[in-house]
């Protein structure tokens, strides 16, 4: 994921076509504790399954759809065929620093060591371990979904408490990521406005163009929802 304007991050995503135990094809359900995430669908079709305090919802995904969801939204990308998405992520670098929490069953989430072991991919078997991680997250997602359907929000609230506990040891360092990304972008825009109010356009002389290239297909990482194009600046 490269840093995009405003301190956001952008990456490409080819959603997994793997079938799960419930018959859906797709990625690992998870939530973000700080970041809002956006999908810009560029090819194929599918759906975004979500769980919040309001219950279960499904957003159809097709080329041209733009969808975004705030922290705490449990989300699962489901692939109906050829689903490709451009992901726009708030606070570039923060998700990679541990902002995301997978919806493993409660007993796994309650133990930081078990969670870490289940969430970490095996470098000797990245695809197999990504499938196992996905399947475990889907099992937890089903517990949450069934409970909400029965009118019981407590498992979702428990997930939120467990997610907060899991990320707490790393959260203090996240301030630096936000300060270097979106906060720095806001500060720069304010400086430019102040300069323009003084008829000073000196910053315009620093104009530049940046581009980025996607990795080769075989070099794409195994992400939570699918194979990732993490762009490299040219």
Coordinates of C-alpha atoms in Angstrom, one line a residue, residues 85-194:
X85 CA -11.3 -3.6 -5.9
X86 CA -9.1 -0.6 -5.3
X87 CA -8.9 -0.2 -1.5
X88 CA -8.6 3.3 -0.1
X89 CA -7.5 3.2 3.5
X90 CA -7.5 6.0 6.1
X91 CA -4.2 6.5 7.9
X92 CA -1.7 4.9 5.5
X93 CA 0.5 2.5 7.4
X94 CA -1.7 2.1 10.4
X95 CA -3.5 -1.1 9.2
X96 CA -0.1 -2.7 8.6
X97 CA 0.8 -1.7 12.1
X98 CA -2.0 -3.9 13.6
X99 CA -5.2 -1.8 13.3
X100 CA -7.1 -4.8 12.0
X101 CA -8.5 -7.6 14.1
X102 CA -9.8 -10.9 12.6
X103 CA -13.1 -12.3 13.8
X104 CA -11.7 -15.5 15.3
X105 CA -13.9 -17.4 17.9
X106 CA -13.9 -15.8 21.3
X107 CA -11.6 -18.3 22.9
X108 CA -8.9 -17.4 20.4
X109 CA -9.4 -13.7 20.7
X110 CA -9.1 -14.0 24.5
X111 CA -5.5 -15.2 24.3
X112 CA -3.0 -12.8 22.6
X113 CA -0.5 -15.6 21.8
X114 CA -3.2 -17.9 20.3
X115 CA -4.5 -15.0 18.3
X116 CA -1.1 -14.1 17.0
X117 CA -0.3 -17.7 16.0
X118 CA -3.7 -18.0 14.1
X119 CA -3.3 -14.6 12.4
X120 CA 0.3 -15.1 11.2
X121 CA 0.9 -16.6 7.8
X122 CA 3.4 -19.4 7.4
X123 CA 6.0 -18.2 4.9
X124 CA 6.5 -21.8 3.7
X125 CA 2.8 -22.2 3.0
X126 CA 1.3 -18.7 2.6
X127 CA -1.8 -19.8 0.6
X128 CA -2.6 -22.8 2.9
X129 CA -2.2 -20.7 6.1
X130 CA -4.3 -17.8 4.5
X131 CA -7.1 -20.3 3.8
X132 CA -6.9 -21.7 7.4
X133 CA -6.9 -18.1 8.8
X134 CA -9.9 -17.3 6.6
X135 CA -11.9 -20.4 7.7
X136 CA -11.3 -19.6 11.4
X137 CA -12.4 -16.0 10.9
X138 CA -15.5 -17.2 9.1
X139 CA -16.4 -19.5 12.0
X140 CA -16.3 -16.5 14.4
X141 CA -18.2 -14.4 11.9
X142 CA -21.0 -17.0 11.9
X143 CA -21.2 -16.9 15.7
X144 CA -21.6 -13.1 15.6
X145 CA -24.1 -13.2 12.7
X146 CA -26.3 -15.8 14.3
X147 CA -26.3 -14.0 17.7
X148 CA -27.3 -10.7 16.1
X149 CA -30.1 -12.4 14.1
X150 CA -31.4 -13.8 17.5
X151 CA -31.4 -10.2 18.9
X152 CA -28.3 -10.8 21.1
X153 CA -25.6 -8.2 20.6
X154 CA -23.3 -9.4 23.4
X155 CA -21.0 -11.5 21.2
X156 CA -20.3 -8.5 19.1
X157 CA -19.7 -6.3 22.1
X158 CA -17.4 -9.0 23.5
X159 CA -15.5 -8.9 20.1
X160 CA -15.1 -5.1 20.5
X161 CA -13.7 -5.5 24.0
X162 CA -11.3 -8.2 22.9
X163 CA -10.2 -6.2 19.9
X164 CA -9.4 -3.2 22.1
X165 CA -7.4 -5.4 24.4
X166 CA -5.4 -7.0 21.6
X167 CA -4.3 -3.7 20.0
X168 CA -3.7 -1.8 23.2
X169 CA 0.0 -2.7 23.4
X170 CA 0.6 -1.1 20.0
X171 CA -1.8 1.8 20.0
X172 CA 0.5 4.4 21.5
X173 CA 2.9 4.2 18.5
X174 CA 0.0 4.8 16.1
X175 CA -0.1 8.5 17.0
X176 CA 3.2 8.9 15.1
X177 CA 1.7 7.3 12.0
X178 CA -1.3 9.6 12.1
X179 CA 0.9 12.7 12.7
X180 CA 3.2 11.8 9.7
X181 CA 0.2 11.1 7.4
X182 CA -3.2 12.8 7.6
X183 CA -2.3 15.3 10.2
X184 CA 0.8 16.4 8.2
X185 CA -1.4 16.7 5.1
X186 CA -3.8 19.0 6.9
X187 CA -1.0 21.1 8.3
X188 CA 0.5 21.5 4.8
X189 CA -2.8 22.6 3.3
X190 CA -3.2 25.1 6.0
X191 CA 0.3 26.5 5.3
X192 CA -0.6 26.8 1.6
X193 CA -3.8 28.6 2.3
X194 CA -2.0 31.1 4.6

